[in-house]
XYZ file of C-alpha atoms in Angstrom:
299
model
C -71.145 -32.754 29.971
C -68.854 -32.987 33.690
C -66.328 -31.332 34.921
C -64.427 -33.636 37.975
C -61.028 -31.852 37.331
C -59.611 -33.804 40.975
C -60.233 -37.069 39.189
C -59.384 -36.527 36.369
C -56.100 -35.525 36.498
C -55.279 -38.139 38.311
C -56.311 -39.852 36.334
C -54.170 -38.350 33.032
C -50.928 -38.470 35.850
C -51.649 -42.383 35.118
C -51.531 -42.244 31.317
C -48.934 -39.386 31.047
C -46.108 -41.350 32.236
C -46.608 -43.486 29.290
C -45.281 -40.268 27.551
C -46.751 -39.738 23.858
C -44.404 -40.741 21.135
C -41.691 -38.128 19.340
C -41.937 -35.479 21.781
C -38.623 -33.762 22.905
C -38.108 -34.795 26.946
C -37.901 -30.609 27.112
C -40.908 -30.307 25.872
C -42.750 -34.262 26.196
C -45.965 -33.052 29.610
C -44.901 -37.314 30.119
C -41.931 -36.787 31.417
C -42.809 -34.427 33.871
C -44.886 -34.454 37.482
C -48.449 -32.913 37.136
C -48.677 -29.710 38.134
C -51.986 -30.454 40.366
C -49.517 -32.918 42.624
C -46.498 -29.953 42.476
C -48.839 -27.046 44.001
C -50.158 -30.258 46.594
C -49.165 -28.354 50.025
C -50.756 -24.609 48.280
C -53.610 -26.363 46.104
C -53.841 -23.180 44.444
C -53.028 -24.169 40.825
C -55.853 -23.863 37.929
C -54.720 -23.261 34.785
C -55.932 -20.944 31.921
C -54.371 -21.902 29.014
C -56.544 -25.269 27.933
C -60.091 -26.507 26.922
C -61.258 -29.693 26.706
C -64.702 -31.159 25.463
C -65.768 -34.571 24.681
C -68.664 -35.802 23.259
C -69.819 -39.417 23.441
C -73.258 -41.320 23.170
C -75.333 -41.302 25.867
C -76.796 -45.325 25.985
C -74.088 -47.879 24.650
C -75.170 -51.692 24.191
C -73.121 -54.409 25.122
C -71.531 -56.220 22.218
C -73.625 -52.989 19.695
C -72.295 -51.380 16.970
C -70.285 -48.732 16.495
C -71.099 -45.291 18.020
C -69.943 -41.770 16.885
C -67.953 -39.257 19.518
C -66.428 -36.419 19.001
C -63.972 -34.638 21.163
C -61.858 -31.374 20.575
C -59.273 -28.838 22.448
C -58.166 -25.411 22.017
C -55.843 -23.274 23.404
C -57.592 -19.957 24.673
C -54.099 -17.925 26.083
C -51.784 -16.142 24.667
C -48.895 -18.212 23.873
C -48.792 -21.246 21.848
C -48.438 -24.990 22.979
C -45.493 -26.584 21.483
C -47.160 -29.892 22.471
C -50.846 -31.058 23.421
C -51.278 -34.230 24.129
C -54.825 -35.641 23.710
C -55.477 -38.661 25.761
C -59.314 -40.445 25.582
C -60.836 -43.566 27.265
C -63.745 -44.845 29.715
C -63.354 -45.369 33.167
C -65.594 -46.486 36.137
C -66.441 -44.402 38.417
C -66.353 -46.544 42.114
C -65.472 -46.889 44.916
C -63.559 -50.195 44.999
C -60.436 -50.699 45.874
C -59.517 -52.554 43.024
C -61.661 -51.460 39.449
C -61.229 -52.801 36.445
C -60.232 -51.176 33.629
C -63.019 -49.593 31.306
C -60.596 -49.529 27.776
C -60.477 -53.643 28.136
C -64.412 -53.157 27.107
C -65.367 -49.962 25.847
C -63.098 -50.033 22.942
C -62.324 -45.951 20.684
C -61.159 -46.235 17.199
C -59.722 -42.616 16.275
C -59.825 -41.176 12.104
C -56.612 -41.534 10.970
C -55.487 -38.487 8.216
C -56.052 -41.197 5.348
C -59.403 -41.605 6.038
C -59.230 -44.955 8.024
C -59.402 -45.896 11.442
C -56.951 -46.745 14.489
C -58.043 -48.560 17.670
C -55.955 -46.607 20.830
C -54.008 -48.920 22.592
C -53.456 -48.689 26.712
C -51.872 -45.597 26.635
C -55.328 -43.947 24.913
C -53.198 -41.348 23.073
C -54.665 -39.891 20.326
C -52.442 -37.455 19.153
C -49.045 -35.289 20.657
C -48.932 -31.812 18.363
C -48.134 -27.806 18.559
C -51.250 -26.037 18.686
C -50.933 -22.032 18.664
C -52.965 -19.855 20.298
C -57.011 -19.265 19.452
C -56.232 -23.037 17.634
C -59.125 -25.620 18.117
C -58.644 -28.837 16.787
C -60.920 -31.563 16.555
C -60.999 -35.558 16.896
C -63.275 -37.244 15.395
C -63.843 -40.741 17.521
C -65.919 -43.894 17.605
C -66.962 -46.321 20.947
C -68.307 -49.454 21.460
C -69.096 -52.394 24.012
C -67.680 -55.609 23.678
C -70.204 -58.054 24.608
C -67.816 -59.658 27.962
C -68.350 -55.994 29.903
C -68.497 -57.530 33.976
C -71.448 -55.988 36.272
C -69.989 -54.425 37.909
C -71.456 -51.145 40.139
C -70.144 -47.794 39.518
C -71.086 -45.095 37.211
C -69.153 -45.771 33.647
C -67.728 -42.193 32.242
C -65.740 -40.947 28.986
C -62.706 -38.923 29.593
C -60.992 -36.292 27.303
C -57.498 -34.864 29.031
C -54.899 -32.273 26.595
C -51.569 -32.172 28.194
C -48.948 -29.307 27.922
C -45.582 -28.023 29.276
C -46.813 -25.577 32.380
C -44.570 -24.284 35.140
C -45.634 -24.173 38.963
C -44.491 -20.853 40.606
C -43.957 -20.807 45.186
C -45.851 -18.422 45.927
C -43.322 -18.317 48.926
C -39.951 -19.022 47.502
C -41.676 -18.242 43.743
C -39.631 -20.748 42.560
C -40.408 -22.020 39.348
C -41.193 -25.841 38.878
C -41.709 -27.022 35.089
C -45.203 -29.235 35.472
C -47.694 -30.381 32.721
C -51.065 -28.851 32.943
C -54.025 -30.789 31.919
C -57.369 -30.101 30.547
C -59.862 -31.815 31.288
C -62.517 -33.004 29.907
C -65.999 -35.736 30.746
C -68.854 -37.191 29.490
C -71.389 -39.956 30.494
C -72.675 -42.390 29.458
C -75.052 -45.578 30.393
C -74.349 -48.451 28.936
C -76.878 -50.916 28.573
C -77.014 -55.101 28.253
C -78.665 -56.023 24.397
C -82.204 -56.395 24.946
C -82.500 -60.742 23.958
C -80.410 -61.126 27.192
C -84.270 -59.958 29.506
C -86.551 -60.348 27.434
C -89.917 -57.877 28.269
C -93.075 -60.036 27.864
C -95.501 -58.094 25.100
C -99.531 -58.591 26.355
C -100.725 -60.700 23.398
C -103.842 -63.211 23.508
C -103.902 -66.249 25.110
C -102.362 -68.972 22.863
C -104.047 -72.683 23.120
C -101.151 -75.132 24.523
C -99.892 -77.075 21.479
C -100.254 -80.695 22.153
C -97.326 -82.868 22.753
C -97.611 -84.929 18.627
C -98.877 -82.498 16.129
C -102.090 -83.891 14.751
C -103.371 -83.069 11.996
C -106.585 -81.902 11.536
C -109.271 -82.832 8.990
C -111.749 -80.109 8.245
C -114.744 -80.903 8.374
C -117.022 -81.435 5.000
C -119.610 -79.501 3.217
C -122.983 -80.500 4.400
C -124.923 -81.965 0.341
C -128.424 -82.593 -0.454
C -129.117 -86.744 0.136
C -132.149 -87.008 -2.338
C -134.867 -88.729 -0.826
C -135.941 -92.607 -1.702
C -139.365 -91.391 -3.118
C -141.690 -94.366 -1.157
C -144.512 -96.471 -3.124
C -147.099 -95.099 -3.423
C -150.077 -97.346 -1.132
C -152.734 -98.379 -2.604
C -155.745 -97.135 -1.120
C -158.315 -100.217 -0.193
C -161.955 -99.668 -2.105
C -164.754 -98.721 -0.002
C -167.005 -100.860 1.273
C -170.967 -99.232 0.031
C -172.698 -98.635 2.689
C -176.681 -99.172 2.699
C -176.954 -95.401 1.990
C -176.594 -94.043 -1.301
C -174.041 -91.846 -0.581
C -170.742 -91.750 -2.408
C -167.342 -92.414 -0.738
C -164.752 -90.025 -0.885
C -161.440 -91.455 -2.294
C -158.524 -91.191 0.962
C -155.147 -89.265 -0.227
C -152.096 -90.625 0.400
C -150.074 -88.316 3.447
C -147.278 -89.207 2.484
C -145.135 -86.304 0.403
C -143.770 -87.341 -2.793
C -139.657 -86.979 -2.510
C -139.538 -84.943 -5.759
C -139.439 -81.824 -3.985
C -135.696 -83.081 -2.181
C -136.565 -82.968 0.697
C -139.113 -79.946 0.688
C -142.096 -80.102 1.436
C -143.907 -79.322 -1.507
C -146.443 -75.496 -2.232
C -149.009 -77.595 -3.257
C -150.000 -79.905 -0.712
C -150.866 -82.545 -3.140
C -148.111 -84.562 -6.151
C -148.716 -85.536 -9.366
C -147.818 -89.436 -8.176
C -151.918 -89.165 -5.916
C -153.346 -87.890 -8.475
C -153.880 -90.985 -10.538
C -154.410 -93.202 -7.725
C -156.980 -90.596 -6.619
C -158.305 -90.977 -10.356
C -158.238 -94.801 -9.660
C -160.002 -94.752 -6.626
C -163.295 -92.513 -7.644
C -163.309 -94.788 -10.793
C -163.623 -97.953 -8.593
C -166.005 -96.037 -6.256
C -168.506 -95.126 -9.263
C -168.317 -98.946 -10.419
C -169.022 -100.204 -7.072
C -172.489 -97.857 -6.812
C -173.794 -99.087 -10.037
C -173.757 -102.767 -9.194
C -175.396 -101.919 -6.409
C -178.070 -99.846 -8.215
C -178.236 -103.316 -10.697
C -179.062 -105.383 -8.483
C -181.379 -104.191 -6.699
C -183.376 -102.541 -10.206
C -183.486 -106.997 -11.021
C -185.059 -107.720 -7.569
C -188.026 -105.438 -8.434
């Protein structure tokens, strides 16, 4: 928490000119000049009767929800203070000659006695009531930033002031002048833009670029086993007998039958080749017998 008495006293002086409601003229701090201004020639005024504190969320997002805040004033002096005027307001710490009024962008509401919420107006007034010696009064606040916050250089801060009627005595003449004592409090905050306004890309796996016209992808058909048509058996011609008395060996077709579903048979021969081989063997035997019979007749 930071305290800037000189800056906040000047801001409080401008705010106090509006005056708190229902305060008597004799004890209305807003009807008096600040004691700091009265003692400008000497600069020796320091009030030691009132302290103030304020705590707000360190980060506020423009356009976000309400964020809780708390403020308090404590009478640390030996006398009771008839009226303590409490105000809360945001402000911009900048060197610009005409800075924007942060109250137009940072809204504040204070909890009321019935549990509701009351928005602070342009006077930033929260309370104006007596405060006894040693007493602390705490205020429940909430703040939010509207979405049209301008981009302005400078640091955003939140101020709370407690003001009371005091007297300044000039050291050279002893003259007493009624004035306003101010207890300042200050808390810094940071205002951020919504994340959607400047998205941070996340590393992802590359995706294929989609075509301009979406096309439906037809899944590839599952492979089916196509039955192979069994080839017609080829009749092996009857071997011509030779002059030698030897039995010819019947030839076996080399093509495998299709009864195995496109796969080679495990035995090397099939049921279709057995009858063909038998027929070929029978024809060979018959041919051999005819040769022997012819030879016997010639003798």
